[in-house]
Amino acid sequence: MTDKIKKIRLTDRNVKFLEKVEEISGESITLCDQCGTCSAGCPFVEEMDITPSQLMREVLLGQEEVLRARTTWICASCFTCTVRCPRMLDVSKVAEALRQIGLRQAIDEIDINIIDREEYRKMPTIALVSAYRKLTG
Amino acid sequence: MKVGVYLCQCGGNISNVVDLDAVEKYMDNGDDIVVIKQSSHMCSGAGQKLITDDIAAQKLDRVVIASCSPQFHEKTFRAALQKAGLNPYLLEIANFREHCSWAHKDKPEDATQKSIDLLNAAIAKARLDYPLEETKMKLGNEVLVIGAGIAGIQAALDLADTGQKVYLVERLPTIGGNMAILTKTFPTEDCASCILSPKMAAAQAHPNITLITDAEIEHILGHRLHFEAIIKVNPRYVKPEIDMDECIGCALCEEACPVETPNYWEQGIVNRKAIYIPAPHAIPYKYLIDPETCLNLNGGSCNACVDVCPQKAMDFDQRPETIKVEVDSIVVATGFDIYDATEKHVFGYGKFENVVNGLEMERIVDHIMEKDPPRQVGKRVAFVQCVGSRDEQIGREYCSRVCCMYSVKLASLLKQAKPGTDIYIFYTDLRAFGKGFEEYYKRAQKMGIKFIRGKPAHFTEDPDTKKVTVLVEDTLSREIIESEFDLVVLAVGLGPNRHSEKVADDLKLARSEDGFLKEAHPKYRPVDTLVEGVFLAGVAQGPKDIPDTVAQASAAAAKVIVALAQKEFSLDPMLAFVHPELCDGCEKCLGVCPVDAIVMNDDDKAGIKETLCIGCGACISSCPTGAIDLNGYTNEQLFAEVEAALKSKKPGERRAIVFGDSGSTYRLADTVGVRKMKYATDSRVLMVPSGCRVTPKLILFALSKGADAVLIGDSPVKGNRFEWAWDFTSANVESAKAKAAEAGIEGERIFSIEFSAGDLAKFIETMNDLSDKMARLEPIPDDKKSSLFDLKR
């Protein structure tokens, strides 16, 4: 038990964020039943800070902090969740949409100019690709 | 008297354990026993021929058969007696197989002794048998359907189509019930009134249906396929069509009427006048005046409607009329009331103007779709599920089954009519179990309706904007949501219609724990009640949606048709009767009978209404003079049976007399035998119709004749076919204990116990414990026995 209970207020801004993610991903987030199949089947879930289903929930509730979750970046788009979702949702696409939004907001987790060589070797490829894409996009 | 005794070997099932030759040798050997025969199978043609031949040749007038339990072949043997010209009720059966040879296979001597006792009891009872006749009752085809919602209408139409004459009675001034209030229906989004109106019209037009609206059931008398209903029809204060000066529906009166009052059909969101037509699709489609709000009818001098009416159709002098109908069967379709959310203060219903219930929302959404909304819903709307359902705080443990889907429906319709609305459904469990429901729910999710798992716990109203702030945990993300809504819709659950109580009480219908009317069996008799000829349809029996209601209504109609197709039916003759010479007219029995079957005759002596009595025997212990008795189980017979069953008891032996109700305990003892399960051999189970038939005198008599203990077994309170039985049984046991105590006899010798038909282990344990208890107690000394009770009757 670490963080305090979060209290949220639903406003039009939350709805707009949800609609934006739905538009970019092409997925109906409100269809998610929160069954947890995606989270339990995810091969990287133990590296994540929130599970894929939590990610879906936060998006439904319009919580923009989800953009700062590690989960989006750890997702390697292996599609395990996508092929298993009983509601036929493509969770990978939602993660991708969040990455896109995050990139456009220039939320910066990595500055490639100051990465030392040791860290560079350990970094996930997807993070590097994203970092470069941000600079070239 | 000539008694024939037949011992069945049952192909060895009996004779391999019970020594039938010893039975012949040691059994009651009265002079009146003229035939004793053994046969390998008494139930076979050859076995039955033995009986019929002897009746013819020896002029037998009583037959006693020692065989399997009467539940198997009593009917066979009665038919044989009838064939030979002997009254079928001059037969007794001793249960040698289930109660003796199978249950005590390992103790053949005890089994033989028990067989002799049971046979002697049967012979003693047979001597006191007398011919009984089954009264034949003619059946008509008239049916009363109470409640004209969709359930009642459907049942009435099915009945009328098959030629039954139906009285369809409705409390409100229009038929249609709650369904007529709904907007569209889930999951197909058919318009409710569009699919209901044709049925309403068909019910009105059907030549076999008499529609009685704005009417209340004052009283129903009857039981078992014959009922008499007194119906009070309220005045409409507008003359009916048959008069020359009838109402022509011009609506001038409605415009002129100065009174505005909430319209029930609109759930109060729109007003109506004091003279009104209940709904656009009302049937009958006629004006009526509401006596509660009309100024003239409340002592005022207003004459606005009369002044404008071209026909002068108003008649303020009309009074309620009482009509009486006699019917053969009844369908109870009294429907439901929604939960009154004002009871649960936390939701702010009735206090906050933007908190409405589901039924009000039906009308609001309907008007939004019609684009004439009397009120707006705003941008953000919340639905709160399980209001008045699944809440033990208010004594409602059950799920109302329709609220999840009606909320999904209302949300979907609203979203379609106003796509910009942000809709949240706060639920505890989302139940979408019916055909097409899950798909419909998914469609709502896809539309963007947000389903949040959590029950809102706190509601506050902004005094300026009147918006409602709701606090709820999203139990999936474990975050607390505090948000403001323009409208909060409470998905209120369903409860039994409060107006149905009178009907249920008059008909003695049982209720389940949730308060809804109880079906005779939850699986196999779902539309029957324990009252013969009364059937249930719709939400009166328990919450259900429209398709289930319609299916149940048709099922109820079918069961009525089955019941009436007999054309006539026989009354079981095992009913109460009065010995007039003993009755002193004290009237103590009158209040006792749970089905009101006892009446005082003109000669000031009690009499039994045969069509009402159901033969439970509860009245018998109430009669101080022993004047009330029960055919098939008379006082004399039961005393004789007990005495005979105890006659063989030797010093040092122990005996328990067990009175087992025919529906449960006796059959349980049979089942234990069928399974070849063993138990103590010192009990003798005698059949009674119900535990409440056993009087305190009978209990004490058994003790005085040598019983070391008396046990009354009856089916559990819940599920007892005589639901009142235990009230009487417990009182009788207490009374017997008190008298036994006076004579210095231990109270623990007398007790009662609940046995359901499947309580095998409990039965065996009880019999074994009873045996141990008797062994522990000293025998009752003779002086105490004789002080117990001065016998006879």
CSV table of N, CA and C in Angstrom, one decimal, chain A residues 39-129:
chain,number,residue,atom,x,y,z
A,39,SER,N,-4.3,-8.3,-19.3
A,39,SER,CA,-3.2,-8.2,-18.3
A,39,SER,C,-2.6,-9.5,-17.9
A,40,ALA,N,-3.5,-10.5,-17.7
A,40,ALA,CA,-3.0,-11.8,-17.3
A,40,ALA,C,-2.2,-12.5,-18.4
A,41,GLY,N,-2.5,-12.1,-19.6
A,41,GLY,CA,-1.7,-12.8,-20.7
A,41,GLY,C,-0.5,-12.0,-21.2
A,42,CYS,N,-0.3,-10.8,-20.7
A,42,CYS,CA,0.8,-10.0,-21.2
A,42,CYS,C,2.1,-10.5,-20.8
A,43,PRO,N,3.0,-10.8,-21.7
A,43,PRO,CA,4.3,-11.3,-21.3
A,43,PRO,C,5.2,-10.3,-20.5
A,44,PHE,N,4.9,-9.0,-20.6
A,44,PHE,CA,5.7,-8.0,-19.9
A,44,PHE,C,5.0,-7.4,-18.7
A,45,VAL,N,3.9,-7.9,-18.3
A,45,VAL,CA,3.1,-7.2,-17.3
A,45,VAL,C,3.9,-6.9,-16.1
A,46,GLU,N,4.8,-7.8,-15.7
A,46,GLU,CA,5.5,-7.6,-14.5
A,46,GLU,C,6.5,-6.4,-14.5
A,47,GLU,N,6.8,-6.0,-15.7
A,47,GLU,CA,7.7,-4.8,-15.9
A,47,GLU,C,6.9,-3.5,-15.9
A,48,MET,N,5.6,-3.6,-15.9
A,48,MET,CA,4.7,-2.4,-16.1
A,48,MET,C,4.4,-1.8,-14.7
A,49,ASP,N,4.0,-0.6,-14.7
A,49,ASP,CA,3.5,0.1,-13.5
A,49,ASP,C,2.0,0.0,-13.4
A,50,ILE,N,1.3,-0.1,-14.5
A,50,ILE,CA,-0.2,-0.4,-14.4
A,50,ILE,C,-0.4,-1.5,-15.5
A,51,THR,N,-1.4,-2.3,-15.2
A,51,THR,CA,-1.7,-3.4,-16.1
A,51,THR,C,-2.4,-2.9,-17.4
A,52,PRO,N,-2.3,-3.6,-18.5
A,52,PRO,CA,-3.0,-3.1,-19.7
A,52,PRO,C,-4.5,-2.9,-19.4
A,53,SER,N,-5.2,-3.7,-18.6
A,53,SER,CA,-6.6,-3.4,-18.3
A,53,SER,C,-6.8,-2.1,-17.5
A,54,GLN,N,-5.8,-1.9,-16.6
A,54,GLN,CA,-5.9,-0.6,-15.9
A,54,GLN,C,-5.7,0.6,-16.8
A,55,LEU,N,-4.9,0.4,-17.8
A,55,LEU,CA,-4.6,1.4,-18.8
A,55,LEU,C,-5.9,1.7,-19.5
A,56,MET,N,-6.6,0.6,-19.9
A,56,MET,CA,-7.9,0.8,-20.6
A,56,MET,C,-8.9,1.6,-19.7
A,57,ARG,N,-8.9,1.2,-18.4
A,57,ARG,CA,-9.8,1.9,-17.5
A,57,ARG,C,-9.5,3.4,-17.3
A,58,GLU,N,-8.2,3.7,-17.2
A,58,GLU,CA,-7.8,5.1,-17.0
A,58,GLU,C,-8.2,5.9,-18.3
A,59,VAL,N,-8.1,5.3,-19.4
A,59,VAL,CA,-8.5,6.0,-20.6
A,59,VAL,C,-10.0,6.2,-20.6
A,60,LEU,N,-10.8,5.2,-20.2
A,60,LEU,CA,-12.2,5.3,-20.2
A,60,LEU,C,-12.6,6.5,-19.3
A,61,LEU,N,-11.9,6.6,-18.2
A,61,LEU,CA,-12.2,7.6,-17.2
A,61,LEU,C,-11.6,9.0,-17.6
A,62,GLY,N,-10.9,8.9,-18.7
A,62,GLY,CA,-10.3,10.2,-19.3
A,62,GLY,C,-9.1,10.7,-18.4
A,63,GLN,N,-8.4,9.9,-17.9
A,63,GLN,CA,-7.3,10.3,-17.0
A,63,GLN,C,-6.0,10.5,-17.8
A,64,GLU,N,-5.6,11.7,-18.0
A,64,GLU,CA,-4.5,12.0,-18.9
A,64,GLU,C,-3.1,11.5,-18.3
A,65,GLU,N,-3.1,11.4,-17.0
A,65,GLU,CA,-1.8,10.9,-16.4
A,65,GLU,C,-1.4,9.6,-17.0
A,66,VAL,N,-2.3,8.9,-17.6
A,66,VAL,CA,-2.0,7.6,-18.1
A,66,VAL,C,-0.8,7.7,-19.2
A,67,LEU,N,-0.7,8.9,-19.7
A,67,LEU,CA,0.3,9.2,-20.7
A,67,LEU,C,1.7,9.0,-20.1
A,68,ARG,N,1.8,9.2,-18.8
A,68,ARG,CA,3.1,9.0,-18.1
A,68,ARG,C,3.4,7.6,-17.6
A,69,ALA,N,2.4,6.7,-17.9
A,69,ALA,CA,2.6,5.4,-17.4
A,69,ALA,C,3.8,4.7,-18.2
A,70,ARG,N,4.6,3.9,-17.5
A,70,ARG,CA,5.6,3.1,-18.2
A,70,ARG,C,5.0,2.1,-19.1
A,71,THR,N,3.8,1.6,-18.8
A,71,THR,CA,3.2,0.5,-19.5
A,71,THR,C,3.2,0.8,-21.0
A,72,THR,N,2.8,2.0,-21.4
A,72,THR,CA,2.7,2.3,-22.8
A,72,THR,C,4.0,2.0,-23.6
A,73,TRP,N,5.1,2.3,-22.9
A,73,TRP,CA,6.5,2.1,-23.5
A,73,TRP,C,7.0,0.7,-23.4
A,74,ILE,N,6.6,0.0,-22.4
A,74,ILE,CA,7.0,-1.3,-22.2
A,74,ILE,C,6.3,-2.2,-23.2
A,75,CYS,N,5.1,-1.9,-23.5
A,75,CYS,CA,4.3,-2.6,-24.5
A,75,CYS,C,5.1,-2.8,-25.8
A,76,ALA,N,5.4,-4.0,-26.2
A,76,ALA,CA,6.2,-4.2,-27.4
A,76,ALA,C,5.3,-4.6,-28.6
A,77,SER,N,4.0,-4.3,-28.5
A,77,SER,CA,3.0,-4.7,-29.5
A,77,SER,C,3.2,-6.1,-30.0
A,78,CYS,N,3.2,-7.0,-29.0
A,78,CYS,CA,3.3,-8.4,-29.4
A,78,CYS,C,2.0,-9.0,-29.8
A,79,PHE,N,0.9,-8.2,-29.5
A,79,PHE,CA,-0.5,-8.6,-29.8
A,79,PHE,C,-1.1,-9.7,-29.1
A,80,THR,N,-0.5,-10.2,-28.0
A,80,THR,CA,-1.1,-11.3,-27.2
A,80,THR,C,-2.4,-10.8,-26.7
A,81,CYS,N,-2.5,-9.6,-26.2
A,81,CYS,CA,-3.8,-9.1,-25.7
A,81,CYS,C,-4.8,-9.0,-26.8
A,82,THR,N,-4.3,-8.5,-28.0
A,82,THR,CA,-5.2,-8.2,-29.1
A,82,THR,C,-5.9,-9.5,-29.6
A,83,VAL,N,-5.1,-10.6,-29.7
A,83,VAL,CA,-5.7,-11.8,-30.2
A,83,VAL,C,-6.6,-12.5,-29.1
A,84,ARG,N,-6.4,-12.1,-27.9
A,84,ARG,CA,-7.2,-12.8,-26.8
A,84,ARG,C,-8.4,-12.1,-26.4
A,85,CYS,N,-8.5,-10.8,-26.6
A,85,CYS,CA,-9.6,-10.0,-26.1
A,85,CYS,C,-11.0,-10.5,-26.5
A,86,PRO,N,-11.8,-10.9,-25.5
A,86,PRO,CA,-13.1,-11.4,-25.8
A,86,PRO,C,-14.1,-10.4,-26.4
A,87,ARG,N,-13.7,-9.1,-26.3
A,87,ARG,CA,-14.5,-8.1,-26.9
A,87,ARG,C,-13.9,-7.6,-28.2
A,88,MET,N,-12.9,-8.4,-28.7
A,88,MET,CA,-12.2,-8.1,-29.9
A,88,MET,C,-11.6,-6.7,-30.0
A,89,LEU,N,-11.2,-6.2,-28.8
A,89,LEU,CA,-10.5,-4.9,-28.8
A,89,LEU,C,-9.0,-5.1,-29.1
A,90,ASP,N,-8.5,-4.1,-29.8
A,90,ASP,CA,-7.0,-4.1,-30.1
A,90,ASP,C,-6.3,-3.2,-29.1
A,91,VAL,N,-5.9,-3.9,-28.0
A,91,VAL,CA,-5.3,-3.1,-26.9
A,91,VAL,C,-4.0,-2.5,-27.3
A,92,SER,N,-3.3,-3.2,-28.2
A,92,SER,CA,-2.0,-2.7,-28.7
A,92,SER,C,-2.2,-1.3,-29.4
A,93,LYS,N,-3.3,-1.2,-30.1
A,93,LYS,CA,-3.6,0.0,-30.8
A,93,LYS,C,-3.8,1.1,-29.8
A,94,VAL,N,-4.5,0.8,-28.7
A,94,VAL,CA,-4.7,1.8,-27.7
A,94,VAL,C,-3.4,2.3,-27.1
A,95,ALA,N,-2.5,1.3,-26.9
A,95,ALA,CA,-1.1,1.7,-26.4
A,95,ALA,C,-0.4,2.6,-27.4
A,96,GLU,N,-0.5,2.2,-28.6
A,96,GLU,CA,0.1,3.0,-29.7
A,96,GLU,C,-0.5,4.4,-29.7
A,97,ALA,N,-1.8,4.5,-29.6
A,97,ALA,CA,-2.4,5.8,-29.6
A,97,ALA,C,-1.9,6.7,-28.5
A,98,LEU,N,-1.7,6.0,-27.3
A,98,LEU,CA,-1.2,6.8,-26.2
A,98,LEU,C,0.2,7.3,-26.4
A,99,ARG,N,1.0,6.4,-27.1
A,99,ARG,CA,2.4,6.8,-27.4
A,99,ARG,C,2.3,8.0,-28.4
A,100,GLN,N,1.4,7.9,-29.3
A,100,GLN,CA,1.3,9.0,-30.3
A,100,GLN,C,1.0,10.3,-29.6
A,101,ILE,N,0.0,10.3,-28.7
A,101,ILE,CA,-0.4,11.5,-28.0
A,101,ILE,C,0.7,12.0,-27.1
A,102,GLY,N,1.3,11.0,-26.5
A,102,GLY,CA,2.4,11.4,-25.6
A,102,GLY,C,3.6,12.1,-26.4
A,103,LEU,N,3.9,11.5,-27.5
A,103,LEU,CA,4.9,12.1,-28.3
A,103,LEU,C,4.6,13.5,-28.8
A,104,ARG,N,3.3,13.6,-29.2
A,104,ARG,CA,2.9,15.0,-29.7
A,104,ARG,C,2.9,16.0,-28.6
A,105,GLN,N,2.7,15.5,-27.4
A,105,GLN,CA,2.7,16.5,-26.2
A,105,GLN,C,4.1,16.7,-25.8
A,106,ALA,N,5.1,16.0,-26.5
A,106,ALA,CA,6.5,16.2,-26.1
A,106,ALA,C,6.8,15.9,-24.7
A,107,ILE,N,6.0,14.9,-24.2
A,107,ILE,CA,6.4,14.5,-22.8
A,107,ILE,C,7.7,13.7,-22.9
A,108,ASP,N,8.7,14.3,-22.3
A,108,ASP,CA,10.0,13.8,-22.6
A,108,ASP,C,10.6,12.9,-21.5
A,109,GLU,N,10.8,11.7,-21.8
A,109,GLU,CA,11.4,10.8,-20.8
A,109,GLU,C,12.8,10.6,-21.1
A,110,ILE,N,13.2,10.7,-22.4
A,110,ILE,CA,14.6,10.4,-22.8
A,110,ILE,C,15.1,11.6,-23.6
A,111,ASP,N,16.3,12.0,-23.3
A,111,ASP,CA,17.0,13.0,-24.2
A,111,ASP,C,18.2,12.2,-24.8
A,112,ILE,N,18.1,11.9,-26.1
A,112,ILE,CA,19.1,11.0,-26.7
A,112,ILE,C,20.5,11.7,-26.7
A,113,ASN,N,20.5,13.0,-26.5
A,113,ASN,CA,21.8,13.6,-26.6
A,113,ASN,C,22.7,13.3,-25.3
A,114,ILE,N,22.0,12.9,-24.2
A,114,ILE,CA,22.8,12.7,-23.0
A,114,ILE,C,22.7,11.3,-22.5
A,115,ILE,N,22.3,10.4,-23.4
A,115,ILE,CA,22.3,9.0,-22.9
A,115,ILE,C,23.8,8.5,-22.9
A,116,ASP,N,24.2,7.9,-21.8
A,116,ASP,CA,25.6,7.3,-21.9
A,116,ASP,C,25.6,6.0,-22.6
A,117,ARG,N,26.7,5.5,-23.0
A,117,ARG,CA,26.8,4.3,-23.8
A,117,ARG,C,26.2,3.1,-23.1
A,118,GLU,N,26.5,3.0,-21.8
A,118,GLU,CA,26.0,1.8,-21.0
A,118,GLU,C,24.5,1.7,-21.1
A,119,GLU,N,23.8,2.9,-20.8
A,119,GLU,CA,22.4,2.9,-20.8
A,119,GLU,C,21.8,2.7,-22.2
A,120,TYR,N,22.5,3.2,-23.2
A,120,TYR,CA,22.1,3.1,-24.6
A,120,TYR,C,22.0,1.6,-24.9
A,121,ARG,N,22.9,0.8,-24.4
A,121,ARG,CA,22.9,-0.7,-24.8
A,121,ARG,C,21.7,-1.3,-24.1
A,122,LYS,N,21.3,-0.9,-22.9
A,122,LYS,CA,20.2,-1.5,-22.2
A,122,LYS,C,18.8,-1.1,-22.6
A,123,MET,N,18.8,0.0,-23.3
A,123,MET,CA,17.5,0.6,-23.6
A,123,MET,C,16.6,-0.3,-24.6
A,124,PRO,N,15.3,-0.4,-24.3
A,124,PRO,CA,14.5,-1.1,-25.2
A,124,PRO,C,14.4,-0.4,-26.6
A,125,THR,N,14.4,-1.2,-27.6
A,125,THR,CA,14.5,-0.7,-29.0
A,125,THR,C,13.3,0.3,-29.2
A,126,ILE,N,12.2,-0.1,-28.7
A,126,ILE,CA,11.0,0.7,-29.0
A,126,ILE,C,11.1,2.1,-28.5
A,127,ALA,N,11.8,2.2,-27.3
A,127,ALA,CA,12.0,3.5,-26.7
A,127,ALA,C,12.9,4.4,-27.6
A,128,LEU,N,13.9,3.7,-28.1
A,128,LEU,CA,14.8,4.5,-29.0
A,128,LEU,C,14.1,4.9,-30.2
A,129,VAL,N,13.4,4.0,-30.8
A,129,VAL,CA,12.7,4.3,-32.1
A,129,VAL,C,11.8,5.5,-31.8
